[in-house]
Amino acid sequence: MAGKKAKELPYTLPEEFHVFGFSSDLLTWYDSQKRDLPWRINRDPYRVWVSEIMLQQTRVETVKSYYANFMEKFPTVGALAEAPEDEVLKAWEGLGYYSRARNLQAAAREVQARYGGIVPDTPEDIATLKGVGPYTAGAILSIAYEKVEPAVDGNVMRVFSRLLYLTDDIAKPATRIKIEHLVRQVIPRGRAGDFNQALMELGAMVCVPRSPQCLTCPVFDYCMARQEGVQEDLPIKGKAKPPRPVHLQVAVVMRDGQVLINKRPDTGLLAGMWEFPMVETEVERESAKQDVLNNSLRDRFAVEIEVLESLGEVQHTFSHLQWNMQVWSCDWIEGDELPPNARLVAVDELDIYTFPMAHHKIRELMQQKSDRS
DNA sequence: AAGTCGTGGGG
DNA sequence: TCCCCAAGACT
């Protein structure tokens, strides 16, 4: 094995790190200070599963109301498996990362069919479920089934970076692997779920990204970064690229109190969400923009429109894109056969469909316009 | 490995 | 205002 190095060394905890004391002190703090969260009422695997999917890249406060509504509508794996996809998407509207909703339902159907409705309890089986990656697998296995598996999220990487003075870039996948190895050595048998949650709770409440509350930290004594006074400089994380600007022309096409909407493809950005028809443009001339819009609606919906007036501009920023939308009110001139992805819907009934936030902003623009006139 | 995939809160 | 970022997964 030429060039192969011993992999154990970088995954070994420092000799001076007192594992038992750390885990014990952290759990004692967690037992008395943990927040009362809706998904901590019990350890039902399905409840834990839904919460972990919702919490991916999403704040606790934001998730709370969505979680309550979702569990009421889809209280069991079976209920979620049998539900129409549109209802699941509607329950997810506004949460973002909508593929989570589709993957969750697809996985629920898989669990129903393959595992009799019981969420699998082994790393091998649970990892096959759509939307369940390394973190979520460890979270479900430890919290719901008390398996000794790490659940390394952004909180845990920050906590461990400071605790052990790790200078690895936490944006790199290899760093998560390394920290998983380290965490695994520290998980107390019998309290794996609480321990993983305690690490995350510490990251969320005390060992926060900016201005960590070291003076009230239950594991202050174990923290190498604090001893060196560098806790504010950790973790190391590469900077994200700025979002790329995109210029879009949006058509609000009215016909007898109805408006034309379009369902986006089931893959890619905002998959399966409804929208007002829009087309990307590069040109700067106003007339050319309207021509592009006319041509696009003719090609895609076999509809002839007339652009009436500009309703204004709307901006919406995603992680990687910045949509600069120019919104035009349009008249429906002719066309009677819409493609299956398009519909003409009464304005009062738009709420039935699931729209991303970018299009709710357009609806607000329409509302402002009608309020003025 | 690096890009794709949402949204809202807080410093 | 701007920028970071929050219980990540998928390609």
Short mmCIF file of C-alpha atoms (C1' of nucleotides) in Angstrom, two decimals:
data_model
loop_
_atom_site.label_atom_id
_atom_site.label_comp_id
_atom_site.label_asym_id
_atom_site.label_seq_id
_atom_site.Cartn_x
_atom_site.Cartn_y
_atom_site.Cartn_z
CA MET A 1 0.00 0.00 0.00
CA ALA A 2 2.36 2.68 -1.20
CA GLY A 3 1.65 6.13 0.12
CA LYS A 4 -1.01 4.98 2.55
CA LYS A 5 -0.79 6.77 5.84
CA ALA A 6 -2.13 5.84 9.21
CA LYS A 7 -5.62 7.31 9.33
CA GLU A 8 -6.14 6.85 13.03
CA LEU A 9 -3.80 9.58 14.14
CA PRO A 10 -5.74 12.71 13.09
CA TYR A 11 -8.93 11.18 14.47
CA THR A 12 -7.51 10.65 17.95
CA LEU A 13 -8.53 12.93 20.77
CA PRO A 14 -5.78 14.84 22.59
CA GLU A 15 -4.41 12.92 25.56
CA GLU A 16 -5.26 15.72 27.94
CA PHE A 17 -8.93 15.67 26.90
CA HIS A 18 -11.00 14.13 29.66
CA VAL A 19 -13.73 12.34 27.78
CA PHE A 20 -15.81 11.21 30.71
CA GLY A 21 -15.80 14.57 32.44
CA PHE A 22 -16.71 16.38 29.25
CA SER A 23 -19.62 14.15 28.32
CA SER A 24 -20.91 14.05 31.87
CA ASP A 25 -20.75 17.81 32.36
CA LEU A 26 -22.38 18.47 29.01
CA LEU A 27 -25.24 16.06 29.71
CA THR A 28 -25.81 17.54 33.15
CA TRP A 29 -26.12 20.98 31.58
CA TYR A 30 -28.43 19.65 28.85
CA ASP A 31 -30.72 17.95 31.35
CA SER A 32 -31.39 21.21 33.15
CA GLN A 33 -31.14 23.76 30.33
CA LYS A 34 -32.56 22.10 27.21
CA ARG A 35 -35.37 23.87 25.44
CA ASP A 36 -38.88 22.48 25.30
CA LEU A 37 -39.27 21.80 21.59
CA PRO A 38 -42.28 20.17 19.90
CA TRP A 39 -40.23 17.28 18.54
CA ARG A 40 -38.86 16.46 21.99
CA ILE A 41 -42.24 15.39 23.37
CA ASN A 42 -41.32 11.80 22.65
CA ARG A 43 -38.88 9.77 20.54
CA ASP A 44 -41.29 8.51 17.90
CA PRO A 45 -38.96 7.83 14.93
CA TYR A 46 -41.33 9.41 12.43
CA ARG A 47 -41.62 12.59 14.50
CA VAL A 48 -37.86 12.74 14.89
CA TRP A 49 -37.39 12.13 11.18
CA VAL A 50 -39.74 14.92 10.09
CA SER A 51 -38.14 17.35 12.52
CA GLU A 52 -34.63 16.59 11.31
CA ILE A 53 -35.57 17.11 7.67
CA MET A 54 -37.28 20.41 8.47
CA LEU A 55 -34.35 21.58 10.58
CA GLN A 56 -31.85 21.12 7.76
CA GLN A 57 -30.41 24.61 7.19
CA THR A 58 -33.48 26.06 8.88
CA ARG A 59 -33.86 27.84 12.21
CA VAL A 60 -35.68 26.27 15.13
CA GLU A 61 -38.07 29.21 15.47
CA THR A 62 -39.02 28.96 11.81
CA VAL A 63 -39.61 25.22 11.97
CA LYS A 64 -41.92 25.22 15.01
CA SER A 65 -45.14 26.30 13.31
CA TYR A 66 -44.47 24.29 10.16
CA TYR A 67 -43.80 21.20 12.25
CA ALA A 68 -47.04 21.49 14.19
CA ASN A 69 -49.05 21.92 11.01
CA PHE A 70 -47.25 19.13 9.20
CA MET A 71 -47.67 16.60 12.02
CA GLU A 72 -51.35 17.45 12.25
CA LYS A 73 -51.87 16.90 8.55
CA PHE A 74 -49.55 13.90 8.24
CA PRO A 75 -49.35 12.29 11.70
CA THR A 76 -47.90 8.95 10.56
CA VAL A 77 -45.68 7.48 7.88
CA GLY A 78 -48.78 6.01 6.30
CA ALA A 79 -50.61 9.32 6.22
CA LEU A 80 -47.68 11.01 4.54
CA ALA A 81 -47.23 8.16 2.09
CA GLU A 82 -50.86 8.30 0.98
CA ALA A 83 -51.16 12.09 0.73
CA PRO A 84 -51.27 13.89 -2.62
CA GLU A 85 -47.91 15.44 -3.39
CA ASP A 86 -49.47 18.88 -3.85
CA GLU A 87 -50.73 18.82 -0.27
CA VAL A 88 -47.27 18.00 1.03
CA LEU A 89 -45.72 20.80 -1.01
CA LYS A 90 -48.38 23.22 0.23
CA ALA A 91 -47.52 22.32 3.81
CA TRP A 92 -43.90 23.11 2.98
CA GLU A 93 -44.64 26.44 1.26
CA GLY A 94 -42.26 29.12 2.50
CA LEU A 95 -39.83 26.75 4.22
CA GLY A 96 -37.45 26.58 1.27
CA TYR A 97 -35.37 23.71 -0.10
CA TYR A 98 -38.51 22.14 -1.48
CA SER A 99 -36.82 18.94 -2.62
CA ARG A 100 -36.80 18.09 1.08
CA ALA A 101 -40.58 17.78 0.98
CA ARG A 102 -40.62 15.62 -2.12
CA ASN A 103 -37.78 13.43 -0.89
CA LEU A 104 -39.45 13.06 2.50
CA GLN A 105 -42.67 11.83 0.97
CA ALA A 106 -40.85 9.54 -1.46
CA ALA A 107 -38.94 8.11 1.49
CA ALA A 108 -42.16 7.72 3.49
CA ARG A 109 -43.64 5.69 0.65
CA GLU A 110 -40.46 3.63 0.60
CA VAL A 111 -40.67 3.02 4.35
CA GLN A 112 -44.33 2.06 4.02
CA ALA A 113 -43.69 -0.38 1.19
CA ARG A 114 -40.31 -1.80 2.16
CA TYR A 115 -40.35 -1.66 5.95
CA GLY A 116 -44.05 -1.95 6.80
CA GLY A 117 -44.22 1.67 7.93
CA ILE A 118 -41.42 1.27 10.49
CA VAL A 119 -38.52 3.72 10.13
CA PRO A 120 -35.39 1.55 9.71
CA ASP A 121 -32.97 1.43 12.64
CA THR A 122 -29.69 0.50 10.97
CA PRO A 123 -27.16 2.84 9.32
CA GLU A 124 -27.26 0.78 6.12
CA ASP A 125 -31.05 0.85 5.69
CA ILE A 126 -31.73 4.40 6.80
CA ALA A 127 -29.02 5.80 4.55
CA THR A 128 -30.94 4.53 1.51
CA LEU A 129 -33.85 6.89 2.21
CA LYS A 130 -34.06 9.98 0.04
CA GLY A 131 -33.08 13.15 1.83
CA VAL A 132 -31.33 11.28 4.65
CA GLY A 133 -27.61 12.08 4.61
CA PRO A 134 -24.88 11.46 7.18
CA TYR A 135 -26.17 14.00 9.70
CA THR A 136 -29.85 13.06 9.54
CA ALA A 137 -29.08 9.33 9.65
CA GLY A 138 -27.06 9.78 12.81
CA ALA A 139 -29.68 12.04 14.36
CA ILE A 140 -32.56 9.61 13.80
CA LEU A 141 -30.56 6.54 14.84
CA SER A 142 -29.29 8.14 18.04
CA ILE A 143 -32.37 10.09 19.12
CA ALA A 144 -35.07 7.59 18.18
CA TYR A 145 -33.17 4.31 18.59
CA GLU A 146 -30.34 5.20 21.00
CA LYS A 147 -27.72 3.96 18.55
CA VAL A 148 -24.14 5.12 19.14
CA GLU A 149 -23.87 7.18 15.96
CA PRO A 150 -22.55 10.74 15.56
CA ALA A 151 -24.85 13.49 14.24
CA VAL A 152 -22.46 16.17 13.04
CA ASP A 153 -24.10 19.37 11.85
CA GLY A 154 -22.82 22.92 11.68
CA ASN A 155 -23.23 23.36 15.44
CA VAL A 156 -21.17 20.29 16.26
CA MET A 157 -18.43 21.28 13.83
CA ARG A 158 -18.24 24.72 15.42
CA VAL A 159 -18.22 23.31 18.96
CA PHE A 160 -15.54 20.75 18.19
CA SER A 161 -13.43 23.21 16.22
CA ARG A 162 -13.26 25.39 19.32
CA LEU A 163 -13.13 22.60 21.86
CA LEU A 164 -10.13 20.92 20.21
CA TYR A 165 -8.74 23.98 18.41
CA LEU A 166 -9.27 22.40 14.98
CA THR A 167 -8.24 24.59 12.07
CA ASP A 168 -9.73 22.44 9.32
CA ASP A 169 -12.09 24.23 6.92
CA ILE A 170 -15.56 23.08 7.99
CA ALA A 171 -16.86 23.80 4.49
CA LYS A 172 -14.92 20.80 3.23
CA PRO A 173 -16.57 17.36 3.39
CA ALA A 174 -13.42 15.76 4.79
CA THR A 175 -13.70 17.87 7.93
CA ARG A 176 -17.14 16.48 8.76
CA ILE A 177 -15.75 12.95 8.43
CA LYS A 178 -12.93 13.77 10.79
CA ILE A 179 -15.24 15.29 13.38
CA GLU A 180 -17.59 12.31 13.12
CA HIS A 181 -14.69 10.08 14.13
CA LEU A 182 -13.90 12.33 17.07
CA VAL A 183 -17.50 12.58 18.26
CA ARG A 184 -17.93 8.83 18.07
CA GLN A 185 -15.21 8.43 20.70
CA VAL A 186 -17.09 10.68 23.11
CA ILE A 187 -20.68 9.40 22.87
CA PRO A 188 -21.81 7.89 26.19
CA ARG A 189 -23.51 4.52 25.84
CA GLY A 190 -27.19 4.70 26.63
CA ARG A 191 -27.44 8.45 26.10
CA ALA A 192 -26.34 8.85 22.50
CA GLY A 193 -29.46 10.77 21.49
CA ASP A 194 -29.28 13.23 24.37
CA PHE A 195 -25.55 13.67 23.88
CA ASN A 196 -25.86 14.52 20.19
CA GLN A 197 -28.67 16.93 20.96
CA ALA A 198 -26.65 18.41 23.80
CA LEU A 199 -23.77 19.21 21.43
CA MET A 200 -26.19 20.96 19.07
CA GLU A 201 -27.99 22.71 21.92
CA LEU A 202 -24.66 24.02 23.17
CA GLY A 203 -23.84 25.31 19.71
CA ALA A 204 -27.23 26.98 19.43
CA MET A 205 -27.40 28.50 22.91
CA VAL A 206 -23.85 29.06 24.19
CA CYS A 207 -21.15 28.25 21.65
CA VAL A 208 -22.82 30.49 19.06
CA PRO A 209 -21.02 31.68 15.90
CA ARG A 210 -20.41 35.25 17.07
CA SER A 211 -19.72 36.31 20.64
CA PRO A 212 -19.84 32.84 22.23
CA GLN A 213 -20.97 32.89 25.86
CA CYS A 214 -17.85 31.24 27.26
CA LEU A 215 -18.43 32.52 30.80
CA THR A 216 -21.59 30.43 31.13
CA CYS A 217 -20.33 27.45 29.14
CA PRO A 218 -20.70 24.11 30.95
CA VAL A 219 -17.56 22.74 29.24
CA PHE A 220 -15.45 25.87 29.54
CA ASP A 221 -12.69 23.90 31.29
CA TYR A 222 -12.27 21.54 28.35
CA CYS A 223 -12.12 24.18 25.60
CA MET A 224 -8.72 24.61 23.96
CA ALA A 225 -9.78 27.59 21.87
CA ARG A 226 -10.93 29.45 24.97
CA GLN A 227 -7.66 28.70 26.74
CA GLU A 228 -5.83 30.29 23.83
CA GLY A 229 -8.36 33.10 23.45
CA VAL A 230 -9.08 32.24 19.82
CA GLN A 231 -12.71 31.10 20.16
CA GLU A 232 -13.88 34.05 18.04
CA ASP A 233 -11.59 32.99 15.19
CA LEU A 234 -13.01 29.47 14.96
CA PRO A 235 -14.28 27.60 13.14
CA ILE A 236 -12.39 28.17 9.92
CA LYS A 237 -14.82 28.38 7.02
CA GLY A 238 -14.25 29.28 3.38
CA LYS A 239 -16.31 32.15 2.02
CA ALA A 240 -19.31 31.49 -0.18
CA LYS A 241 -19.55 32.84 -3.69
CA PRO A 242 -21.88 35.80 -4.14
CA PRO A 243 -25.19 35.07 -5.91
CA ARG A 244 -25.20 35.45 -9.68
CA PRO A 245 -27.57 38.15 -10.99
CA VAL A 246 -30.34 37.01 -13.35
CA HIS A 247 -32.72 39.34 -15.20
CA LEU A 248 -36.26 38.08 -15.68
CA GLN A 249 -39.39 39.39 -17.37
CA VAL A 250 -42.55 38.28 -15.56
CA ALA A 251 -46.00 38.21 -17.18
CA VAL A 252 -49.15 38.70 -15.12
CA VAL A 253 -51.62 37.68 -17.81
CA MET A 254 -55.24 38.45 -16.93
CA ARG A 255 -58.38 37.19 -18.61
CA ASP A 256 -61.81 37.75 -17.10
CA GLY A 257 -60.54 37.91 -13.53
CA GLN A 258 -58.34 34.89 -14.05
CA VAL A 259 -54.56 34.77 -14.20
CA LEU A 260 -52.17 32.50 -16.10
CA ILE A 261 -49.84 30.37 -13.96
CA ASN A 262 -47.27 27.73 -14.81
CA LYS A 263 -45.98 24.67 -12.93
CA ARG A 264 -42.20 24.45 -12.90
CA PRO A 265 -40.43 21.23 -13.90
CA ASP A 266 -40.11 18.54 -11.22
CA THR A 267 -36.34 18.94 -11.06
CA GLY A 268 -34.05 21.87 -10.41
CA LEU A 269 -34.78 25.21 -8.81
CA LEU A 270 -38.21 25.47 -7.13
CA ALA A 271 -39.15 22.09 -8.58
CA GLY A 272 -42.87 21.49 -8.85
CA MET A 273 -43.76 24.98 -7.64
CA TRP A 274 -46.25 27.23 -9.43
CA GLU A 275 -45.20 30.60 -10.83
CA PHE A 276 -46.23 33.47 -13.03
CA PRO A 277 -44.73 32.87 -16.47
CA MET A 278 -41.28 34.39 -16.72
CA VAL A 279 -38.39 34.49 -19.14
CA GLU A 280 -34.74 35.37 -18.72
CA THR A 281 -33.40 38.33 -20.71
CA GLU A 282 -30.04 39.92 -21.35
CA VAL A 283 -31.13 42.94 -23.37
CA GLU A 284 -31.59 46.38 -21.89
CA ARG A 285 -34.05 47.95 -24.32
CA GLU A 286 -37.60 48.07 -22.96
CA SER A 287 -39.23 47.14 -26.26
CA ALA A 288 -36.97 44.12 -26.71
CA LYS A 289 -37.91 42.84 -23.27
CA GLN A 290 -41.57 42.93 -24.20
CA ASP A 291 -40.85 41.14 -27.46
CA VAL A 292 -39.00 38.39 -25.62
CA LEU A 293 -41.96 38.04 -23.27
CA ASN A 294 -44.44 37.90 -26.15
CA ASN A 295 -42.43 35.26 -27.97
CA SER A 296 -41.92 33.17 -24.86
CA LEU A 297 -45.64 32.95 -24.08
CA ARG A 298 -46.45 32.15 -27.68
CA ASP A 299 -43.88 29.35 -27.75
CA ARG A 300 -44.59 27.83 -24.37
CA PHE A 301 -48.34 28.32 -23.95
CA ALA A 302 -49.65 29.02 -27.45
CA VAL A 303 -51.03 32.28 -26.09
CA GLU A 304 -50.95 35.71 -27.71
CA ILE A 305 -50.62 38.55 -25.20
CA GLU A 306 -50.38 42.31 -25.21
CA VAL A 307 -48.11 43.95 -22.67
CA LEU A 308 -50.08 46.77 -21.04
CA GLU A 309 -47.81 48.37 -18.46
CA SER A 310 -45.00 47.77 -16.02
CA LEU A 311 -46.13 46.85 -12.51
CA GLY A 312 -42.65 47.50 -11.14
CA GLU A 313 -39.62 45.48 -10.16
CA VAL A 314 -39.17 42.72 -7.61
CA GLN A 315 -35.88 41.36 -6.34
CA HIS A 316 -35.41 37.98 -4.70
CA THR A 317 -32.09 36.50 -3.63
CA PHE A 318 -31.37 32.78 -3.35
CA SER A 319 -28.17 31.25 -2.01
CA HIS A 320 -26.62 31.23 -5.48
CA LEU A 321 -28.91 33.43 -7.61
CA GLN A 322 -30.27 36.95 -7.50
CA TRP A 323 -33.49 37.31 -9.41
CA ASN A 324 -34.18 40.81 -10.73
CA MET A 325 -37.73 40.59 -11.96
CA GLN A 326 -39.54 43.16 -14.09
CA VAL A 327 -43.26 42.54 -13.80
CA TRP A 328 -45.66 43.34 -16.62
CA SER A 329 -49.42 43.32 -16.60
CA CYS A 330 -50.68 41.75 -19.82
CA ASP A 331 -53.91 41.17 -21.65
CA TRP A 332 -54.82 37.77 -23.02
CA ILE A 333 -55.47 38.30 -26.73
CA GLU A 334 -55.99 34.79 -28.01
CA GLY A 335 -55.25 31.13 -27.34
CA ASP A 336 -57.58 28.38 -26.10
CA GLU A 337 -55.50 25.23 -25.61
CA LEU A 338 -53.10 25.44 -22.66
CA PRO A 339 -50.36 22.84 -22.15
CA PRO A 340 -50.77 20.57 -19.08
CA ASN A 341 -48.23 22.53 -17.03
CA ALA A 342 -50.21 25.78 -17.37
CA ARG A 343 -53.56 26.87 -15.93
CA LEU A 344 -55.90 29.83 -15.91
CA VAL A 345 -56.95 30.39 -12.32
CA ALA A 346 -59.27 32.83 -10.57
CA VAL A 347 -57.29 35.27 -8.47
CA ASP A 348 -59.28 34.18 -5.39
CA GLU A 349 -58.13 30.60 -5.87
CA LEU A 350 -54.38 31.21 -6.15
CA ASP A 351 -53.93 30.15 -2.54
CA ILE A 352 -54.73 26.56 -3.50
CA TYR A 353 -51.48 26.40 -5.42
CA THR A 354 -47.98 26.40 -3.96
CA PHE A 355 -45.85 29.40 -4.82
CA PRO A 356 -42.28 30.20 -3.78
CA MET A 357 -41.60 33.45 -1.95
CA ALA A 358 -40.36 35.16 -5.12
CA HIS A 359 -43.89 34.92 -6.50
CA HIS A 360 -45.58 35.94 -3.30
CA LYS A 361 -43.61 39.15 -3.69
CA ILE A 362 -45.14 39.55 -7.15
CA ARG A 363 -48.60 38.97 -5.72
CA GLU A 364 -47.91 41.72 -3.19
CA LEU A 365 -46.95 44.01 -6.06
CA MET A 366 -50.26 43.22 -7.77
CA GLN A 367 -52.09 43.94 -4.53
CA GLN A 368 -50.38 47.30 -4.14
CA LYS A 369 -51.31 48.17 -7.71
CA SER A 370 -54.97 47.33 -7.26
CA ASP A 371 -55.05 49.22 -3.94
CA ARG A 372 -53.91 52.36 -5.71
CA SER A 373 -56.51 52.16 -8.47
"C1'" DA B 1 -14.75 19.01 -4.95
"C1'" DA B 2 -17.62 22.33 -5.99
"C1'" DG B 3 -22.11 23.81 -7.49
"C1'" DT B 4 -27.14 23.49 -6.73
"C1'" DC B 5 -30.94 24.03 -3.77
"C1'" DG B 6 -34.75 28.80 -0.13
"C1'" DT B 7 -35.73 31.65 3.28
"C1'" DG B 8 -35.59 34.76 7.19
"C1'" DG B 9 -33.11 36.43 11.33
"C1'" DG B 10 -29.53 38.97 13.54
"C1'" DG B 11 -25.20 41.51 14.17
"C1'" DT C 1 -27.36 47.95 4.35
"C1'" DC C 2 -24.83 44.02 3.96
"C1'" DC C 3 -23.24 39.76 5.15
"C1'" DC C 4 -23.27 35.64 7.62
"C1'" DC C 5 -25.58 31.80 8.52
"C1'" DA C 6 -29.12 27.95 10.30
"C1'" DA C 7 -30.18 20.54 13.41
"C1'" DG C 8 -27.49 19.46 4.99
"C1'" DA C 9 -28.39 16.57 0.87
"C1'" DC C 10 -27.61 15.66 -3.76
"C1'" DT C 11 -25.03 15.70 -8.06
#
